[in-house]
Tab-separated table of C-alpha atoms in Angstrom:
chain	number	residue	atom	x	y	z
V	1	MET	CA	-99.173	-96.609	5.597
V	2	VAL	CA	-97.141	-99.511	6.527
V	3	LEU	CA	-98.062	-103.113	6.763
V	4	LEU	CA	-95.417	-104.821	9.131
V	5	GLU	CA	-95.261	-108.580	9.838
V	6	PHE	CA	-93.067	-109.795	12.608
V	7	SER	CA	-92.154	-112.852	14.475
V	8	MET	CA	-89.953	-112.707	17.516
V	9	SER	CA	-88.673	-115.483	19.514
V	10	PRO	CA	-86.018	-116.241	22.194
V	11	LEU	CA	-83.251	-118.792	21.533
V	12	GLY	CA	-82.221	-120.934	24.474
V	13	LYS	CA	-85.664	-121.112	25.993
V	14	GLY	CA	-86.673	-124.531	24.786
V	15	GLU	CA	-88.722	-125.684	21.870
V	16	SER	CA	-92.119	-124.086	22.927
V	17	VAL	CA	-91.944	-120.404	23.075
V	18	GLY	CA	-95.689	-119.619	23.297
V	19	LYS	CA	-95.419	-117.921	26.567
V	20	TYR	CA	-93.139	-115.272	25.103
V	21	VAL	CA	-95.230	-114.854	21.959
V	22	ALA	CA	-98.359	-114.241	24.084
V	23	ARG	CA	-96.619	-111.406	25.947
V	24	SER	CA	-95.768	-109.809	22.728
V	25	LEU	CA	-99.336	-110.112	21.592
V	26	ASP	CA	-100.455	-108.448	24.711
V	27	ILE	CA	-98.303	-105.459	23.800
V	28	ILE	CA	-99.673	-105.425	20.299
V	29	GLU	CA	-103.267	-105.569	21.606
V	30	LYS	CA	-102.714	-102.571	23.940
V	31	SER	CA	-101.121	-100.604	21.117
V	32	GLY	CA	-104.552	-100.102	19.666
V	33	LEU	CA	-103.299	-100.620	16.147
V	34	PRO	CA	-105.171	-102.990	13.866
V	35	TYR	CA	-103.405	-106.385	13.673
V	36	ARG	CA	-103.995	-109.869	12.520
V	37	LEU	CA	-102.359	-113.080	13.882
V	38	ASN	CA	-101.345	-115.732	11.472
V	39	PRO	CA	-99.541	-119.043	12.174
V	40	MET	CA	-96.152	-117.531	11.325
V	41	GLY	CA	-96.352	-114.060	12.681
V	42	THR	CA	-98.417	-110.997	13.329
V	43	VAL	CA	-99.295	-108.316	10.883
V	44	VAL	CA	-99.788	-104.790	12.194
V	45	GLU	CA	-100.877	-101.717	10.315
V	46	GLY	CA	-99.919	-98.122	11.036
V	47	GLU	CA	-97.421	-95.331	10.299
V	48	TRP	CA	-93.731	-96.395	10.330
V	49	ASP	CA	-93.079	-94.962	13.780
V	50	GLU	CA	-96.217	-96.609	15.261
V	51	VAL	CA	-95.468	-100.162	14.037
V	52	PHE	CA	-91.837	-100.151	14.791
V	53	SER	CA	-92.531	-98.755	18.217
V	54	VAL	CA	-94.677	-101.856	18.783
V	55	VAL	CA	-91.788	-104.126	17.705
V	56	GLU	CA	-89.427	-102.412	19.966
V	57	GLN	CA	-91.643	-102.727	22.993
V	58	CYS	CA	-91.907	-106.375	22.328
V	59	TYR	CA	-88.135	-106.620	22.210
V	60	ARG	CA	-87.649	-104.704	25.491
V	61	GLN	CA	-90.249	-106.959	27.099
V	62	MET	CA	-88.635	-110.191	25.914
V	63	GLY	CA	-85.143	-108.861	26.705
V	64	LYS	CA	-86.000	-108.821	30.366
V	65	ASP	CA	-85.624	-112.578	30.606
V	66	CYS	CA	-84.184	-113.679	27.369
V	67	ASP	CA	-80.507	-113.131	26.357
V	68	ARG	CA	-80.705	-114.059	22.778
V	69	ILE	CA	-83.598	-112.952	20.612
V	70	SER	CA	-84.238	-113.605	17.011
V	71	CYS	CA	-86.686	-111.455	14.965
V	72	ILE	CA	-87.854	-111.297	11.401
V	73	ILE	CA	-89.710	-108.318	10.096
V	74	LYS	CA	-91.284	-107.759	6.675
V	75	VAL	CA	-92.507	-104.368	5.632
V	76	ASP	CA	-94.752	-103.388	2.758
V	77	SER	CA	-95.236	-99.556	2.650
V	78	ARG	CA	-97.509	-97.901	0.152
V	79	LYS	CA	-98.304	-94.213	-0.043
V	80	GLY	CA	-101.926	-93.363	0.021
V	81	TYR	CA	-103.178	-96.764	0.850
V	82	SER	CA	-104.653	-97.612	4.183
V	83	GLY	CA	-106.909	-100.410	5.423
V	84	ARG	CA	-104.802	-102.835	3.625
V	85	LEU	CA	-104.889	-105.303	6.507
V	86	ARG	CA	-108.175	-106.347	5.113
V	87	SER	CA	-108.118	-105.140	1.586
V	88	LYS	CA	-104.960	-106.996	0.481
V	89	VAL	CA	-106.446	-110.373	1.241
V	90	ALA	CA	-109.909	-109.475	-0.157
V	91	SER	CA	-108.422	-108.210	-3.390
V	92	VAL	CA	-106.465	-111.428	-4.098
V	93	GLU	CA	-109.459	-113.643	-3.131
V	94	LYS	CA	-111.646	-111.668	-5.629
V	95	ARG	CA	-109.102	-112.220	-8.373
V	96	LEU	CA	-108.768	-115.840	-7.497
V	97	LYS	CA	-112.601	-116.384	-7.769
V	98	ARG	CA	-112.737	-114.591	-11.251
V	99	ALA	CA	-109.760	-116.831	-12.322
V	100	ILE	CA	-111.579	-120.040	-11.228
V	101	LYS	CA	-114.818	-118.979	-12.855
V	102	GLN	CA	-113.234	-118.466	-16.283
E	1	MET	CA	-94.876	-131.487	9.455
E	2	VAL	CA	-93.947	-128.177	8.099
E	3	LEU	CA	-95.608	-124.748	8.180
E	4	LEU	CA	-94.230	-122.642	5.239
E	5	GLU	CA	-95.108	-119.040	4.724
E	6	PHE	CA	-94.118	-117.449	1.405
E	7	SER	CA	-94.555	-114.289	-0.595
E	8	MET	CA	-93.298	-114.164	-4.168
E	9	SER	CA	-93.471	-111.115	-6.496
E	10	PRO	CA	-91.905	-109.941	-9.720
E	11	LEU	CA	-89.644	-106.993	-9.994
E	12	GLY	CA	-90.175	-104.676	-12.956
E	13	LYS	CA	-93.897	-105.316	-13.361
E	14	GLY	CA	-94.998	-102.034	-11.750
E	15	GLU	CA	-96.387	-101.316	-8.325
E	16	SER	CA	-99.481	-103.532	-8.335
E	17	VAL	CA	-98.648	-107.210	-8.572
E	18	GLY	CA	-101.957	-108.696	-7.492
E	19	LYS	CA	-102.447	-110.434	-10.831
E	20	TYR	CA	-99.331	-112.505	-10.228
E	21	VAL	CA	-100.183	-113.245	-6.590
E	22	ALA	CA	-103.586	-114.524	-7.673
E	23	ARG	CA	-102.022	-117.005	-10.091
E	24	SER	CA	-99.805	-118.338	-7.274
E	25	LEU	CA	-102.942	-118.651	-5.147
E	26	ASP	CA	-104.589	-120.598	-7.790
E	27	ILE	CA	-101.685	-123.146	-7.749
E	28	ILE	CA	-101.836	-123.321	-3.943
E	29	GLU	CA	-105.613	-123.905	-4.077
E	30	LYS	CA	-105.226	-126.642	-6.527
E	31	SER	CA	-102.421	-128.341	-4.473
E	32	GLY	CA	-105.009	-129.558	-2.050
E	33	LEU	CA	-102.779	-128.539	0.987
E	34	PRO	CA	-104.372	-126.606	3.817
E	35	TYR	CA	-103.342	-123.017	3.484
E	36	ARG	CA	-104.135	-119.592	4.923
E	37	LEU	CA	-103.760	-116.187	3.224
E	38	ASN	CA	-102.630	-113.221	5.219
E	39	PRO	CA	-101.860	-109.663	3.998
E	40	MET	CA	-98.094	-110.431	3.862
E	41	GLY	CA	-97.991	-113.857	2.491
E	42	THR	CA	-99.622	-117.281	2.353
E	43	VAL	CA	-99.033	-120.121	4.960
E	44	VAL	CA	-99.156	-123.678	3.657
E	45	GLU	CA	-98.943	-126.873	5.752
E	46	GLY	CA	-97.550	-130.093	4.663
E	47	GLU	CA	-94.543	-132.318	4.370
E	48	TRP	CA	-91.261	-130.566	3.277
E	49	ASP	CA	-91.590	-132.025	-0.245
E	50	GLU	CA	-95.155	-131.060	-0.610
E	51	VAL	CA	-94.887	-127.379	0.513
E	52	PHE	CA	-91.674	-126.765	-1.493
E	53	SER	CA	-93.175	-128.234	-4.599
E	54	VAL	CA	-95.962	-125.717	-4.372
E	55	VAL	CA	-93.385	-122.794	-4.030
E	56	GLU	CA	-91.605	-124.166	-7.065
E	57	GLN	CA	-94.798	-124.420	-9.210
E	58	CYS	CA	-95.538	-120.795	-8.367
E	59	TYR	CA	-91.996	-119.901	-9.336
E	60	ARG	CA	-92.220	-121.783	-12.695
E	61	GLN	CA	-95.539	-120.085	-13.498
E	62	MET	CA	-94.282	-116.619	-12.673
E	63	GLY	CA	-91.153	-117.176	-14.620
E	64	LYS	CA	-93.127	-117.496	-17.743
E	65	ASP	CA	-93.534	-113.816	-17.983
E	66	CYS	CA	-91.388	-112.266	-15.274
E	67	ASP	CA	-87.597	-112.084	-15.646
E	68	ARG	CA	-86.823	-111.031	-12.073
E	69	ILE	CA	-88.499	-112.689	-9.097
E	70	SER	CA	-88.074	-112.097	-5.448
E	71	CYS	CA	-89.279	-114.581	-2.881
E	72	ILE	CA	-89.262	-114.834	0.909
E	73	ILE	CA	-89.946	-118.140	2.651
E	74	LYS	CA	-90.219	-118.873	6.348
E	75	VAL	CA	-90.242	-122.389	7.497
E	76	ASP	CA	-91.292	-123.789	10.948
E	77	SER	CA	-90.948	-127.507	11.162
E	78	ARG	CA	-91.882	-129.427	14.139
E	79	LYS	CA	-91.810	-133.174	14.404
E	80	GLY	CA	-94.968	-134.913	15.483
E	81	TYR	CA	-97.138	-131.771	15.217
E	82	SER	CA	-99.630	-131.372	12.559
E	83	GLY	CA	-102.774	-129.169	12.264
E	84	ARG	CA	-100.767	-126.218	13.376
E	85	LEU	CA	-102.147	-124.032	10.725
E	86	ARG	CA	-105.062	-123.523	13.132
E	87	SER	CA	-103.631	-124.665	16.396
E	88	LYS	CA	-100.647	-122.110	16.586
E	89	VAL	CA	-103.028	-119.142	16.488
E	90	ALA	CA	-105.541	-120.629	18.745
E	91	SER	CA	-102.939	-121.504	21.344
E	92	VAL	CA	-101.505	-117.978	21.437
E	93	GLU	CA	-105.081	-116.554	21.572
E	94	LYS	CA	-105.947	-118.715	24.576
E	95	ARG	CA	-102.739	-117.535	26.440
E	96	LEU	CA	-103.545	-113.891	25.634
E	97	LYS	CA	-107.083	-114.176	26.914
E	98	ARG	CA	-105.647	-115.841	30.218
E	99	ALA	CA	-103.119	-113.069	30.456
E	100	ILE	CA	-105.751	-110.333	30.036
E	101	LYS	CA	-108.054	-111.873	32.668
E	102	GLN	CA	-105.394	-111.988	35.283
M	1	MET	CA	-75.716	-105.739	20.820
M	2	VAL	CA	-77.788	-106.299	17.816
M	3	LEU	CA	-76.919	-107.742	14.256
M	4	LEU	CA	-79.462	-106.547	11.806
M	5	GLU	CA	-79.532	-107.483	8.204
M	6	PHE	CA	-81.860	-105.658	5.858
M	7	SER	CA	-82.805	-105.311	2.171
M	8	MET	CA	-85.042	-102.510	1.120
M	9	SER	CA	-86.300	-102.035	-2.434
M	10	PRO	CA	-88.831	-100.014	-4.312
M	11	LEU	CA	-91.620	-101.676	-6.236
M	12	GLY	CA	-92.687	-100.121	-9.521
M	13	LYS	CA	-89.258	-98.767	-10.429
M	14	GLY	CA	-88.180	-101.404	-12.900
M	15	GLU	CA	-86.107	-104.513	-12.629
M	16	SER	CA	-82.859	-102.753	-11.721
M	17	VAL	CA	-82.932	-101.047	-8.381
M	18	GLY	CA	-79.204	-100.568	-7.789
M	19	LYS	CA	-79.544	-96.764	-7.722
M	20	TYR	CA	-81.752	-96.916	-4.692
M	21	VAL	CA	-79.705	-99.483	-2.930
M	22	ALA	CA	-76.585	-97.266	-3.414
M	23	ARG	CA	-78.321	-94.436	-1.711
M	24	SER	CA	-79.093	-96.588	1.224
M	25	LEU	CA	-75.480	-97.743	1.417
M	26	ASP	CA	-74.400	-94.116	1.545
M	27	ILE	CA	-76.672	-93.570	4.562
M	28	ILE	CA	-75.205	-96.686	6.304
M	29	GLU	CA	-71.720	-95.561	5.454
M	30	LYS	CA	-72.325	-92.103	7.013
M	31	SER	CA	-73.873	-93.660	10.178
M	32	GLY	CA	-70.508	-94.778	11.332
M	33	LEU	CA	-71.745	-98.192	12.422
M	34	PRO	CA	-69.750	-101.352	11.369
M	35	TYR	CA	-71.445	-103.030	8.379
M	36	ARG	CA	-70.968	-105.576	5.822
M	37	LEU	CA	-72.467	-105.853	2.295
M	38	ASN	CA	-73.566	-109.195	0.948
M	39	PRO	CA	-75.337	-110.075	-2.260
M	40	MET	CA	-78.732	-110.231	-0.550
M	41	GLY	CA	-78.587	-107.396	2.000
M	42	THR	CA	-76.387	-105.407	4.370
M	43	VAL	CA	-75.694	-106.472	7.923
M	44	VAL	CA	-75.153	-103.602	10.428
M	45	GLU	CA	-74.109	-103.993	14.127
M	46	GLY	CA	-75.109	-101.663	16.908
M	47	GLU	CA	-77.545	-101.031	19.683
M	48	TRP	CA	-81.271	-101.495	18.783
M	49	ASP	CA	-81.860	-97.726	18.417
M	50	GLU	CA	-78.862	-97.263	16.373
M	51	VAL	CA	-79.504	-99.938	13.814
M	52	PHE	CA	-83.088	-99.264	13.453
M	53	SER	CA	-82.484	-95.564	13.068
M	54	VAL	CA	-80.296	-96.456	10.010
M	55	VAL	CA	-83.148	-98.459	8.514
M	56	GLU	CA	-85.597	-95.654	9.053
M	57	GLN	CA	-83.285	-93.057	7.457
M	58	CYS	CA	-82.960	-95.362	4.302
M	59	TYR	CA	-86.772	-95.647	4.276
M	60	ARG	CA	-87.255	-91.907	4.538
M	61	GLN	CA	-84.722	-91.309	1.599
M	62	MET	CA	-86.305	-93.995	-0.529
M	63	GLY	CA	-89.834	-92.657	0.213
M	64	LYS	CA	-88.889	-89.288	-1.484
M	65	ASP	CA	-89.360	-90.774	-4.907
M	66	CYS	CA	-90.798	-94.278	-4.361
M	67	ASP	CA	-94.384	-94.838	-3.578
M	68	ARG	CA	-94.227	-98.564	-2.754
M	69	ILE	CA	-91.299	-99.889	-0.628
M	70	SER	CA	-90.709	-103.424	0.382
M	71	CYS	CA	-88.342	-104.334	3.243
M	72	ILE	CA	-87.054	-107.428	4.981
M	73	ILE	CA	-85.163	-107.163	8.278
M	74	LYS	CA	-83.525	-110.031	10.336
M	75	VAL	CA	-82.406	-109.236	13.809
M	76	ASP	CA	-80.168	-111.409	15.899
M	77	SER	CA	-79.732	-109.751	19.378
M	78	ARG	CA	-77.420	-111.261	22.038
M	79	LYS	CA	-76.738	-109.798	25.302
M	80	GLY	CA	-73.015	-109.233	26.235
M	81	TYR	CA	-71.718	-110.069	22.743
M	82	SER	CA	-70.268	-107.491	20.487
M	83	GLY	CA	-68.010	-107.626	17.367
M	84	ARG	CA	-70.179	-110.435	15.963
M	85	LEU	CA	-70.071	-108.892	12.542
M	86	ARG	CA	-66.676	-110.614	12.251
M	87	SER	CA	-66.765	-113.210	14.904
M	88	LYS	CA	-69.910	-115.123	13.800
M	89	VAL	CA	-68.472	-115.972	10.367
M	90	ALA	CA	-64.964	-116.649	11.846
M	91	SER	CA	-66.383	-119.060	14.471
M	92	VAL	CA	-68.337	-121.035	11.813
M	93	GLU	CA	-65.373	-121.162	9.498
M	94	LYS	CA	-63.211	-122.513	12.319
M	95	ARG	CA	-65.705	-125.274	13.091
M	96	LEU	CA	-65.914	-126.177	9.410
M	97	LYS	CA	-62.202	-126.506	9.177
M	98	ARG	CA	-62.019	-128.782	12.177
M	99	ALA	CA	-64.952	-130.836	10.799
M	100	ILE	CA	-63.197	-131.195	7.411
M	101	LYS	CA	-59.807	-132.256	9.003
M	102	GLN	CA	-61.408	-135.036	10.978
W	1	MET	CA	-79.941	-118.144	-12.116
W	2	VAL	CA	-80.894	-117.824	-8.569
W	3	LEU	CA	-79.343	-116.242	-5.573
W	4	LEU	CA	-80.567	-117.914	-2.345
W	5	GLU	CA	-79.693	-116.747	1.205
W	6	PHE	CA	-80.742	-119.010	4.017
W	7	SER	CA	-80.255	-119.353	7.690
W	8	MET	CA	-81.497	-122.517	9.460
W	9	SER	CA	-81.476	-123.131	13.131
W	10	PRO	CA	-82.879	-125.525	15.715
W	11	LEU	CA	-85.181	-124.408	18.521
W	12	GLY	CA	-84.724	-125.980	21.868
W	13	LYS	CA	-80.960	-126.638	21.562
W	14	GLY	CA	-79.878	-123.745	23.643
W	15	GLU	CA	-78.578	-120.350	22.743
W	16	SER	CA	-75.433	-121.295	20.811
W	17	VAL	CA	-76.233	-123.285	17.634
W	18	GLY	CA	-72.883	-122.913	15.821
W	19	LYS	CA	-72.432	-126.662	15.782
W	20	TYR	CA	-75.463	-127.113	13.736
W	21	VAL	CA	-74.595	-124.242	11.485
W	22	ALA	CA	-71.237	-125.747	10.795
W	23	ARG	CA	-72.742	-128.975	9.670
W	24	SER	CA	-74.913	-127.121	7.175
W	25	LEU	CA	-71.929	-125.351	5.916
W	26	ASP	CA	-70.173	-128.614	5.312
W	27	ILE	CA	-73.057	-129.592	3.128
W	28	ILE	CA	-72.901	-126.409	1.240
W	29	GLU	CA	-69.222	-126.662	0.718
W	30	LYS	CA	-69.593	-130.175	-0.646
W	31	SER	CA	-72.293	-129.219	-3.024
W	32	GLY	CA	-69.688	-127.464	-5.224
W	33	LEU	CA	-71.961	-124.398	-5.615
W	34	PRO	CA	-70.507	-120.911	-5.240
W	35	TYR	CA	-71.443	-119.560	-1.858
W	36	ARG	CA	-70.590	-116.787	0.570
W	37	LEU	CA	-71.041	-116.809	4.381
W	38	ASN	CA	-72.253	-113.642	6.105
W	39	PRO	CA	-73.005	-113.062	9.746
W	40	MET	CA	-76.769	-113.628	9.207
W	41	GLY	CA	-76.862	-116.434	6.667
W	42	THR	CA	-75.309	-118.084	3.718
W	43	VAL	CA	-75.810	-117.029	0.046
W	44	VAL	CA	-75.611	-119.783	-2.573
W	45	GLU	CA	-75.844	-119.365	-6.309
W	46	GLY	CA	-77.201	-121.910	-8.790
W	47	GLU	CA	-80.309	-123.069	-10.528
W	48	TRP	CA	-83.577	-123.312	-8.552
W	49	ASP	CA	-83.138	-127.116	-8.194
W	50	GLU	CA	-79.639	-127.025	-7.133
W	51	VAL	CA	-79.904	-124.370	-4.470
W	52	PHE	CA	-83.059	-125.778	-2.994
W	53	SER	CA	-81.604	-129.209	-2.938
W	54	VAL	CA	-78.755	-127.797	-0.653
W	55	VAL	CA	-81.349	-126.301	1.624
W	56	GLU	CA	-83.189	-129.611	1.840
W	57	GLN	CA	-80.022	-131.608	2.658
W	58	CYS	CA	-79.275	-129.215	5.430
W	59	TYR	CA	-82.820	-129.728	6.755
W	60	ARG	CA	-82.528	-133.539	6.535
W	61	GLN	CA	-79.246	-133.320	8.350
W	62	MET	CA	-80.420	-131.141	11.105
W	63	GLY	CA	-83.652	-133.150	11.470
W	64	LYS	CA	-81.693	-136.120	12.562
W	65	ASP	CA	-81.233	-134.712	16.097
W	66	CYS	CA	-83.515	-131.533	16.190
W	67	ASP	CA	-87.236	-131.802	16.534
W	68	ARG	CA	-87.924	-128.223	15.770
W	69	ILE	CA	-86.258	-126.311	13.074
W	70	SER	CA	-86.740	-122.728	11.894
W	71	CYS	CA	-85.575	-121.513	8.508
W	72	ILE	CA	-85.598	-118.271	6.538
W	73	ILE	CA	-84.936	-118.234	2.914
W	74	LYS	CA	-84.646	-115.188	0.590
W	75	VAL	CA	-84.554	-115.790	-3.161
W	76	ASP	CA	-83.546	-113.414	-5.926
W	77	SER	CA	-83.929	-114.894	-9.307
W	78	ARG	CA	-82.894	-113.081	-12.553
W	79	LYS	CA	-83.031	-114.555	-16.017
W	80	GLY	CA	-79.796	-114.364	-17.963
W	81	TYR	CA	-77.685	-113.059	-15.128
W	82	SER	CA	-75.076	-115.382	-13.492
W	83	GLY	CA	-72.052	-114.625	-11.377
W	84	ARG	CA	-74.151	-112.257	-9.204
W	85	LEU	CA	-72.637	-113.649	-5.989
W	86	ARG	CA	-69.808	-111.316	-6.686
W	87	SER	CA	-71.281	-108.765	-9.132
W	88	LYS	CA	-74.153	-107.612	-7.009
W	89	VAL	CA	-71.844	-106.332	-4.230
W	90	ALA	CA	-69.256	-104.901	-6.726
W	91	SER	CA	-71.960	-102.961	-8.622
W	92	VAL	CA	-73.401	-101.343	-5.487
W	93	GLU	CA	-69.853	-100.552	-4.202
W	94	LYS	CA	-69.055	-98.860	-7.593
W	95	ARG	CA	-72.144	-96.679	-7.483
W	96	LEU	CA	-71.370	-95.816	-3.852
W	97	LYS	CA	-67.848	-94.577	-4.693
W	98	ARG	CA	-69.180	-92.514	-7.564
W	99	ALA	CA	-71.729	-90.980	-5.177
W	100	ILE	CA	-69.120	-90.080	-2.599
W	101	LYS	CA	-66.799	-88.483	-5.122
W	102	GLN	CA	-69.369	-86.169	-6.549
């Protein structure tokens, strides 16, 4: 299973690009995949094909009215592990609490 | 003010690097800067010097027992805007809800 | 046309991962797409489907003997522009020379 | 020694941002650090403080007339290795040639 974080934005559409980001989020929401928004991107979890299909749909949508698009994608793929959208954060928080107690 | 997301990990320390990530988080926590964990990194908010000082401290700490370190940093700097650690997500969610209602 | 830079590496395979990188490069080479190696990744130019198909092939190959894979992808898509693998660098160098002469 | 790749661009300054990129390059050039341009960013080699000082100078310069700045930084730090700006690419190319001959 793959965790994929991405942020995609148009260049040349001014300083505020929230309108475009919201459209992408709408596509992610409809994909049915588990996801989590953060201030710098969106993390989606699924098989390679599933998560990249979401990114591509966002790109096609944005391409309708944006000529230049910039996108950053981070992938963390780990065989035999799923549910990491929650568990990765939980596991680090647990370690942190232990570290602080000591 | 700057939003900075980063993920830092050692190479050559096996597949599970949570121990090192937790140490970084401890440094972030002690910095007093607002931050938010996500499954692919940590977002910190502050002035340029403040957020990069946190990244450097994590690097110095990890360098004590790791010979090879890989790090990805994303910066979004916007003059006159602070509190974006919360507001960026909230603003996109609001737009999304409006979009779905329509 | 899309410029895509990516770097893909296994976690848990030691500090030196050149063997795996070379295999990816072999796939890129065979794709027939124009590409350029740099010390931090490889930039490929093509249509969205073409460049992402190369990334996926590298991922499938690496997945054969690596359980955890980390990948960073940067995309710069610009309608109506091709040949940017060369022209982007050339254009910046030209501006730089002008700036230095002045 | 650290290899650092970065790309920094303003948002809200139109689709073509070559002017701003050239100014950054001028700063990099004057730093005296070894660097290499690629179509998606610039790779600089030096100690942590040196390479991050370059990034910060570019940021301060761009901040003079840009209100929103986006920046991606990739760091690969390896103890006891220098000259990797050339050697990393050379080493992968050598492996690739061997692989093709076989």
